[in-house]
Amino acid sequence: EGSDLNAQILVSNGGCSSLNLLFLQKVFPDVIIFSGNPCQETIDRANSLAIPVLVTSVDGDVLITSDGLTYEYKSLKSR
């Protein structure tokens, strides 16, 4: 059965019950941006699928820019 779910960027609070594995497998975003302090289980689910994550409590604000066709994202915090 095909999926009509699609997202390149997901933004989530990262609660322990958010973004279950089946959902992540169907959507398979390019990156997940977690606001605040996400649950480690939720981060582990993303990591198990090798989906890059940014966490605002660690990476700072995230800037997403687009020209309507492509997009870029980056952390605004210096590491």
Short mmCIF file of C-alpha atoms in Angstrom, two decimals:
data_model
loop_
_atom_site.label_atom_id
_atom_site.label_comp_id
_atom_site.label_asym_id
_atom_site.label_seq_id
_atom_site.Cartn_x
_atom_site.Cartn_y
_atom_site.Cartn_z
CA GLU A 1 0.00 0.00 0.00
CA GLY A 2 1.43 3.37 -1.00
CA SER A 3 1.83 6.21 1.39
CA ASP A 4 0.62 9.73 0.80
CA LEU A 5 2.71 11.01 3.72
CA ASN A 6 5.66 13.14 2.76
CA ALA A 7 7.83 15.68 4.54
CA GLN A 8 11.36 16.86 4.04
CA ILE A 9 11.58 18.62 7.40
CA LEU A 10 9.73 17.62 10.56
CA VAL A 11 9.55 19.88 13.60
CA SER A 12 8.55 18.18 16.84
CA ASN A 13 8.64 18.72 20.58
CA GLY A 14 10.11 15.21 20.77
CA GLY A 15 7.73 13.86 23.38
CA CYS A 16 8.21 10.16 24.16
CA SER A 17 5.00 9.23 22.36
CA SER A 18 5.66 11.43 19.33
CA LEU A 19 7.04 10.30 15.98
CA ASN A 20 6.61 6.54 16.32
CA LEU A 21 8.82 4.29 14.22
CA LEU A 22 6.14 3.38 11.67
CA PHE A 23 5.37 7.07 11.06
CA LEU A 24 9.06 7.89 10.61
CA GLN A 25 9.51 4.97 8.20
CA LYS A 26 6.57 6.15 6.08
CA VAL A 27 7.46 9.85 6.05
CA PHE A 28 11.26 9.45 6.16
CA PRO A 29 12.13 13.16 6.40
CA ASP A 30 15.52 14.62 5.47
CA VAL A 31 15.89 16.11 8.95
CA ILE A 32 13.99 16.38 12.23
CA ILE A 33 14.21 19.54 14.30
CA PHE A 34 13.35 18.97 17.96
CA SER A 35 12.35 21.95 20.04
CA GLY A 36 13.37 22.06 23.68
CA ASN A 37 14.46 18.82 25.34
CA PRO A 38 13.17 15.81 23.43
CA CYS A 39 12.80 12.35 24.93
CA GLN A 40 15.86 10.17 24.30
CA GLU A 41 13.62 7.38 22.95
CA THR A 42 12.35 9.70 20.23
CA ILE A 43 15.88 10.74 19.27
CA ASP A 44 16.90 7.06 19.22
CA ARG A 45 14.07 6.26 16.78
CA ALA A 46 15.33 8.93 14.39
CA ASN A 47 18.92 7.76 14.83
CA SER A 48 17.96 4.14 14.13
CA LEU A 49 16.82 5.28 10.68
CA ALA A 50 19.88 7.52 10.20
CA ILE A 51 17.66 10.62 10.01
CA PRO A 52 19.70 13.71 10.96
CA VAL A 53 18.39 15.63 13.98
CA LEU A 54 18.89 19.12 15.33
CA VAL A 55 17.89 19.85 18.92
CA THR A 56 17.25 23.51 19.70
CA SER A 57 18.37 23.14 23.34
CA VAL A 58 21.77 21.98 22.01
CA ASP A 59 22.03 23.45 18.51
CA GLY A 60 20.24 26.74 19.16
CA ASP A 61 17.77 28.29 16.75
CA VAL A 62 17.54 26.65 13.34
CA LEU A 63 17.25 28.72 10.17
CA ILE A 64 15.46 27.17 7.19
CA THR A 65 15.65 28.98 3.87
CA SER A 66 14.09 28.07 0.55
CA ASP A 67 13.91 29.40 -2.98
CA GLY A 68 10.67 27.49 -3.55
CA LEU A 69 12.43 24.51 -5.11
CA THR A 70 15.25 23.65 -2.76
CA TYR A 71 15.90 24.33 0.88
CA GLU A 72 18.75 24.59 3.34
CA TYR A 73 18.82 24.40 7.11
CA LYS A 74 21.48 25.33 9.60
CA SER A 75 21.98 25.87 13.29
CA LEU A 76 22.54 29.47 14.25
CA LYS A 77 24.60 28.47 17.29
CA SER A 78 28.38 28.46 16.98
CA ARG A 79 29.89 25.19 18.11
#
